[in-house]
């Protein structure tokens, strides 16, 4: 089916103002922020207002074997939202209402296009807290967060997005509207299809509503900063914190490259006296929190910090965390950034950081490091000069070796960004063939026509034998 | 295939001391603790020592279309482990080793037959804590806990079994050994097949190893007790606690029937001055914990407690929690107990308790109540005199109306016990037909021969069209 036919069909399914066909406008909907991930022109973009809009489109796609690619804000870093030639992109920016905030049950019901920070602000009015806080929180949406099971800074103590998803409304691969999960605190009726959808990157269903659990507002956080000469020293300090029994509410690592890039951009007056900065936080109230902060400070010192202190200046502490959050866009100003996302056992953080440094030297590639260090989730950021193909090839080699090292150390190729397009080889390296077969069987069971974001997570060829009509699927 | 042929085949697959065929010994492996759930004679019981034993049996069952029913300690309350005529029961009591306790990563690796309390004790030696604590903790096993996604007393603050499962080794429906999940703190590589297995009651795979995450040992708990004239008053107090912003580490309800049954049995000197007792606990350290305990006490009083206090006597507090744990076996001494497990939105606990009382009156049935009140997870216990068929029919009617009421209030038919055999009608009432279809599609995808605990969770007829050979499956 050609794009004209697809557009004509969509015009009969959704209101005219829901349909985007202008190539210039569509251009903003065709890819996420993953460098080097391929994308192709979509046939059309639909910006649904209702679940019924979504179901109508998916039913038509099912009947006509046309691929559908759901997207939130496009802040993903693995190509999971990238368009395929002739596909329909479902963009959820117009389904952005908070439908309910329930203080008795401590839950909220939201449309998928609600921005993460907006949800946090909305529930804070009622003394509640939505913890999941990916660095993209000012822009990324709850739907995208759920589709990728996004992590963030708070995970070390409070878990990931999926830990806060009680229920989902989903449009299935055959265009049916289903409710998965629940509104109650507990429930074990049937298989955890809610959990199966979380992190499935739009390949098993299209999320149209999310019920999230909330926590009571928490006590103010204390911040502990430590300066280190090397990433390896900082990694040792992280291991000591983990072994101390204190669970910090954040434990982040930022290296000098990141701090400098942020400072050059935002002129925040950040110290770059250190090669590596560790930022710890704890939110246990009262004197117990003081004890925890002192313990973290001691771990930093014992790990080899050249300077460590519990911050008494909230503004300075906030600036350091803001720098952490701005590291990625700041580095992007220097050139294309390829973002790694490996996660290793916590005790092996020093070893993994040493291997990343070695890969940087071996492949003559600038690698900056930010990390959710307390989780062992590292984000080496591989920076290449614009247009330097040789540098890009060197960086690609480093990228692949870092993935192999993470697997060798008992880790995973992706801690929180997802597989998308960029980590498909990594997934094959990480999972047993029999486990990949289970993936294919489930994909086929829930998306029998292979129309849901085909080619993401794993190669389309293995799962979409039934997808016979145009458009073809990207094969990388 | 007849039992003799099955036994002959098994003798060639596993060591002789792994095979149980004596009917008297087998009798102890044929059912769980669910009253009124049917079970039938198995062909044989296999007590594997290794994952390879399990895989050998399942491969043979796959090739020969023989049903396999995995079981832990048989403490389940829904019939999930009940044998089917001519099946092979896989009993995990001999795979009961703690394989690893890792303090750096705060995780443990265990065989499925490890008893819940034994794991808790083993990790406590290293200053660690395994939170999930079903009332069956002294007897039930981690494998069974995972297969049912067991809850417990701690859930209100610390979540359920599934929240502590990092990784699983599973034998699939085709007899392959796969590893699902991970050892790292985070990871989003592929679908959450670990989560899909949790709570699937042995219908999607046989669990042969579990990697659990642990927490640091926590501070000592404070106990707050409150006496109430009615379950409705107590329900109001629970709602007030929930709205207060305090997250208690336990919030349990016990009624007079339970307290009296325990006291009659164990002579613990428990007060039965109250019709209903609420037991709250909080484990926040230091002064903040004192504030929390005082808040819970105030909520009890405002809810209408005739007496409420923060316990200063640890022995008394422990006795009250012991009574909570002993309620079920104590009541069983009075006659067959049919256990409900509905879970409703927290604010509707008073309404649900009132409906349960009304059902007791309407159907002239003694209904005792224990509840994880802070989660809205209620366990009405329907007690019938031995051999009184009319009473049993009345209780069955009350059971069904309670399920219908829970669904009508936006709740679920099972908060933590699972579907098994007893709640299959309830599952069909709770889930949309399209969601049941998704269940069937996944069951067929992962268990193509329909050999894994067939007929549990949902009726076998809908999923086991491929299971053509003997033995037939129980149809209730």
GROMACS .gro file of N, CA, C and O in nm, chain A residues 391-442:
model
  208
  391UNK      N    1   3.658   0.856   1.302
  391UNK     CA    2   3.632   0.864   1.446
  391UNK      C    3   3.506   0.787   1.482
  391UNK      O    4   3.499   0.720   1.586
  392UNK      N    5   3.408   0.797   1.395
  392UNK     CA    6   3.283   0.726   1.420
  392UNK      C    7   3.306   0.575   1.420
  392UNK      O    8   3.251   0.503   1.503
  393UNK      N    9   3.386   0.527   1.328
  393UNK     CA   10   3.415   0.383   1.326
  393UNK      C   11   3.491   0.339   1.451
  393UNK      O   12   3.464   0.233   1.506
  394UNK      N   13   3.585   0.423   1.491
  394UNK     CA   14   3.657   0.390   1.615
  394UNK      C   15   3.560   0.386   1.734
  394UNK      O   16   3.565   0.295   1.818
  395UNK      N   17   3.471   0.485   1.740
  395UNK     CA   18   3.375   0.489   1.851
  395UNK      C   19   3.282   0.367   1.848
  395UNK      O   20   3.249   0.309   1.952
  396UNK      N   21   3.242   0.328   1.727
  396UNK     CA   22   3.155   0.211   1.715
  396UNK      C   23   3.225   0.087   1.771
  396UNK      O   24   3.163   0.004   1.840
  397UNK      N   25   3.354   0.075   1.743
  397UNK     CA   26   3.430  -0.039   1.797
  397UNK      C   27   3.434  -0.034   1.949
  397UNK      O   28   3.418  -0.137   2.018
  398UNK      N   29   3.457   0.085   2.003
  398UNK     CA   30   3.460   0.099   2.149
  398UNK      C   31   3.324   0.063   2.208
  398UNK      O   32   3.314  -0.008   2.309
  399UNK      N   33   3.218   0.112   2.144
  399UNK     CA   34   3.080   0.085   2.186
  399UNK      C   35   3.057  -0.066   2.197
  399UNK      O   36   3.005  -0.117   2.297
  400UNK      N   37   3.100  -0.138   2.093
  400UNK     CA   38   3.076  -0.283   2.091
  400UNK      C   39   3.160  -0.355   2.196
  400UNK      O   40   3.114  -0.452   2.257
  401UNK      N   41   3.282  -0.307   2.218
  401UNK     CA   42   3.365  -0.372   2.320
  401UNK      C   43   3.312  -0.347   2.461
  401UNK      O   44   3.322  -0.433   2.548
  402UNK      N   45   3.256  -0.229   2.483
  402UNK     CA   46   3.197  -0.200   2.615
  402UNK      C   47   3.080  -0.293   2.641
  402UNK      O   48   3.063  -0.347   2.751
  403UNK      N   49   2.998  -0.315   2.538
  403UNK     CA   50   2.887  -0.409   2.552
  403UNK      C   51   2.938  -0.550   2.585
  403UNK      O   52   2.886  -0.616   2.676
  404UNK      N   53   3.039  -0.591   2.513
  404UNK     CA   54   3.094  -0.726   2.537
  404UNK      C   55   3.152  -0.736   2.678
  404UNK      O   56   3.136  -0.839   2.746
  405UNK      N   57   3.220  -0.630   2.722
  405UNK     CA   58   3.276  -0.630   2.858
  405UNK      C   59   3.165  -0.639   2.963
  405UNK      O   60   3.179  -0.711   3.062
  406UNK      N   61   3.058  -0.565   2.941
  406UNK     CA   62   2.948  -0.567   3.039
  406UNK      C   63   2.890  -0.708   3.051
  406UNK      O   64   2.865  -0.757   3.161
  407UNK      N   65   2.870  -0.773   2.938
  407UNK     CA   66   2.818  -0.910   2.941
  407UNK      C   67   2.918  -1.003   3.010
  407UNK      O   68   2.880  -1.086   3.094
  408UNK      N   69   3.046  -0.984   2.979
  408UNK     CA   70   3.149  -1.070   3.039
  408UNK      C   71   3.152  -1.054   3.192
  408UNK      O   72   3.185  -1.149   3.264
  409UNK      N   73   3.116  -0.936   3.240
  409UNK     CA   74   3.117  -0.912   3.385
  409UNK      C   75   2.984  -0.949   3.450
  409UNK      O   76   2.957  -0.914   3.566
  410UNK      N   77   2.897  -1.016   3.376
  410UNK     CA   78   2.769  -1.057   3.435
  410UNK      C   79   2.665  -0.947   3.431
  410UNK      O   80   2.566  -0.952   3.504
  411UNK      N   81   2.688  -0.848   3.347
  411UNK     CA   82   2.595  -0.736   3.339
  411UNK      C   83   2.502  -0.746   3.222
  411UNK      O   84   2.489  -0.852   3.159
  412UNK      N   85   2.436  -0.633   3.193
  412UNK     CA   86   2.339  -0.629   3.083
  412UNK      C   87   2.377  -0.517   2.987
  412UNK      O   88   2.440  -0.419   3.027
  413UNK      N   89   2.334  -0.532   2.862
  413UNK     CA   90   2.365  -0.432   2.760
  413UNK      C   91   2.282  -0.305   2.776
  413UNK      O   92   2.314  -0.202   2.719
  414UNK      N   93   2.173  -0.314   2.853
  414UNK     CA   94   2.094  -0.194   2.874
  414UNK      C   95   2.029  -0.194   3.011
  414UNK      O   96   1.950  -0.283   3.044
  415UNK      N   97   2.065  -0.094   3.089
  415UNK     CA   98   2.009  -0.081   3.223
  415UNK      C   99   1.876  -0.010   3.224
  415UNK      O  100   1.790  -0.040   3.308
  416UNK      N  101   1.857   0.086   3.129
  416UNK     CA  102   1.735   0.165   3.135
  416UNK      C  103   1.693   0.229   3.003
  416UNK      O  104   1.584   0.284   2.995
  417UNK      N  105   1.777   0.226   2.901
  417UNK     CA  106   1.741   0.293   2.775
  417UNK      C  107   1.665   0.203   2.679
  417UNK      O  108   1.595   0.252   2.591
  418UNK      N  109   1.681   0.074   2.693
  418UNK     CA  110   1.612  -0.019   2.605
  418UNK      C  111   1.698  -0.061   2.487
  418UNK      O  112   1.808  -0.011   2.464
  419UNK      N  113   1.643  -0.154   2.410
  419UNK     CA  114   1.715  -0.214   2.298
  419UNK      C  115   1.700  -0.132   2.171
  419UNK      O  116   1.799  -0.100   2.105
  420UNK      N  117   1.576  -0.096   2.138
  420UNK     CA  118   1.550  -0.016   2.018
  420UNK      C  119   1.614  -0.079   1.896
  420UNK      O  120   1.597  -0.198   1.868
  421UNK      N  121   1.691   0.003   1.824
  421UNK     CA  122   1.767  -0.046   1.709
  421UNK      C  123   1.913  -0.071   1.746
  421UNK      O  124   1.975  -0.165   1.697
  422UNK      N  125   1.966   0.012   1.837
  422UNK     CA  126   2.111   0.013   1.857
  422UNK      C  127   2.165  -0.106   1.934
  422UNK      O  128   2.282  -0.141   1.921
  423UNK      N  129   2.081  -0.169   2.018
  423UNK     CA  130   2.132  -0.276   2.103
  423UNK      C  131   2.081  -0.414   2.062
  423UNK      O  132   2.085  -0.508   2.142
  424UNK      N  133   2.031  -0.427   1.938
  424UNK     CA  134   1.976  -0.557   1.899
  424UNK      C  135   2.082  -0.665   1.894
  424UNK      O  136   2.058  -0.779   1.936
  425UNK      N  137   2.201  -0.630   1.846
  425UNK     CA  138   2.310  -0.729   1.849
  425UNK      C  139   2.345  -0.763   1.995
  425UNK      O  140   2.374  -0.878   2.027
  426UNK      N  141   2.344  -0.660   2.078
  426UNK     CA  142   2.373  -0.682   2.220
  426UNK      C  143   2.273  -0.777   2.284
  426UNK      O  144   2.309  -0.864   2.363
  427UNK      N  145   2.146  -0.760   2.249
  427UNK     CA  146   2.044  -0.848   2.306
  427UNK      C  147   2.072  -0.993   2.266
  427UNK      O  148   2.063  -1.084   2.349
  428UNK      N  149   2.106  -1.011   2.138
  428UNK     CA  150   2.135  -1.148   2.092
  428UNK      C  151   2.256  -1.206   2.165
  428UNK      O  152   2.263  -1.326   2.189
  429UNK      N  153   2.351  -1.118   2.197
  429UNK     CA  154   2.469  -1.166   2.269
  429UNK      C  155   2.436  -1.198   2.415
  429UNK      O  156   2.494  -1.287   2.475
  430UNK      N  157   2.340  -1.123   2.470
  430UNK     CA  158   2.311  -1.138   2.613
  430UNK      C  159   2.219  -1.256   2.643
  430UNK      O  160   2.236  -1.327   2.743
  431UNK      N  161   2.119  -1.275   2.559
  431UNK     CA  162   2.018  -1.377   2.590
  431UNK      C  163   2.048  -1.509   2.519
  431UNK      O  164   2.099  -1.511   2.408
  432UNK      N  165   2.010  -1.617   2.586
  432UNK     CA  166   2.023  -1.749   2.524
  432UNK      C  167   1.930  -1.759   2.403
  432UNK      O  168   1.823  -1.699   2.402
  433UNK      N  169   1.967  -1.840   2.303
  433UNK     CA  170   1.877  -1.860   2.189
  433UNK      C  171   1.737  -1.903   2.232
  433UNK      O  172   1.637  -1.856   2.174
  434UNK      N  173   1.727  -1.988   2.333
  434UNK     CA  174   1.594  -2.035   2.376
  434UNK      C  175   1.512  -1.920   2.434
  434UNK      O  176   1.389  -1.919   2.423
  435UNK      N  177   1.579  -1.823   2.496
  435UNK     CA  178   1.507  -1.707   2.551
  435UNK      C  179   1.462  -1.616   2.437
  435UNK      O  180   1.351  -1.561   2.439
  436UNK      N  181   1.547  -1.601   2.335
  436UNK     CA  182   1.504  -1.524   2.218
  436UNK      C  183   1.385  -1.591   2.151
  436UNK      O  184   1.293  -1.522   2.104
  437UNK      N  185   1.386  -1.723   2.148
  437UNK     CA  186   1.271  -1.795   2.092
  437UNK      C  187   1.143  -1.764   2.171
  437UNK      O  188   1.034  -1.750   2.114
  438UNK      N  189   1.156  -1.757   2.304
  438UNK     CA  190   1.039  -1.722   2.386
  438UNK      C  191   0.989  -1.582   2.350
  438UNK      O  192   0.868  -1.557   2.343
  439UNK      N  193   1.083  -1.489   2.328
  439UNK     CA  194   1.045  -1.354   2.285
  439UNK      C  195   0.964  -1.360   2.155
  439UNK      O  196   0.859  -1.297   2.142
  440UNK      N  197   1.016  -1.433   2.059
  440UNK     CA  198   0.949  -1.442   1.928
  440UNK      C  199   0.811  -1.502   1.943
  440UNK      O  200   0.714  -1.456   1.881
  441UNK      N  201   0.800  -1.605   2.026
  441UNK     CA  202   0.670  -1.671   2.044
  441UNK      C  203   0.569  -1.575   2.105
  441UNK      O  204   0.452  -1.571   2.064
  442UNK      N  205   0.614  -1.495   2.201
  442UNK     CA  206   0.523  -1.399   2.264
  442UNK      C  207   0.488  -1.286   2.168
  442UNK      O  208   0.372  -1.243   2.159
   0.00000   0.00000   0.00000
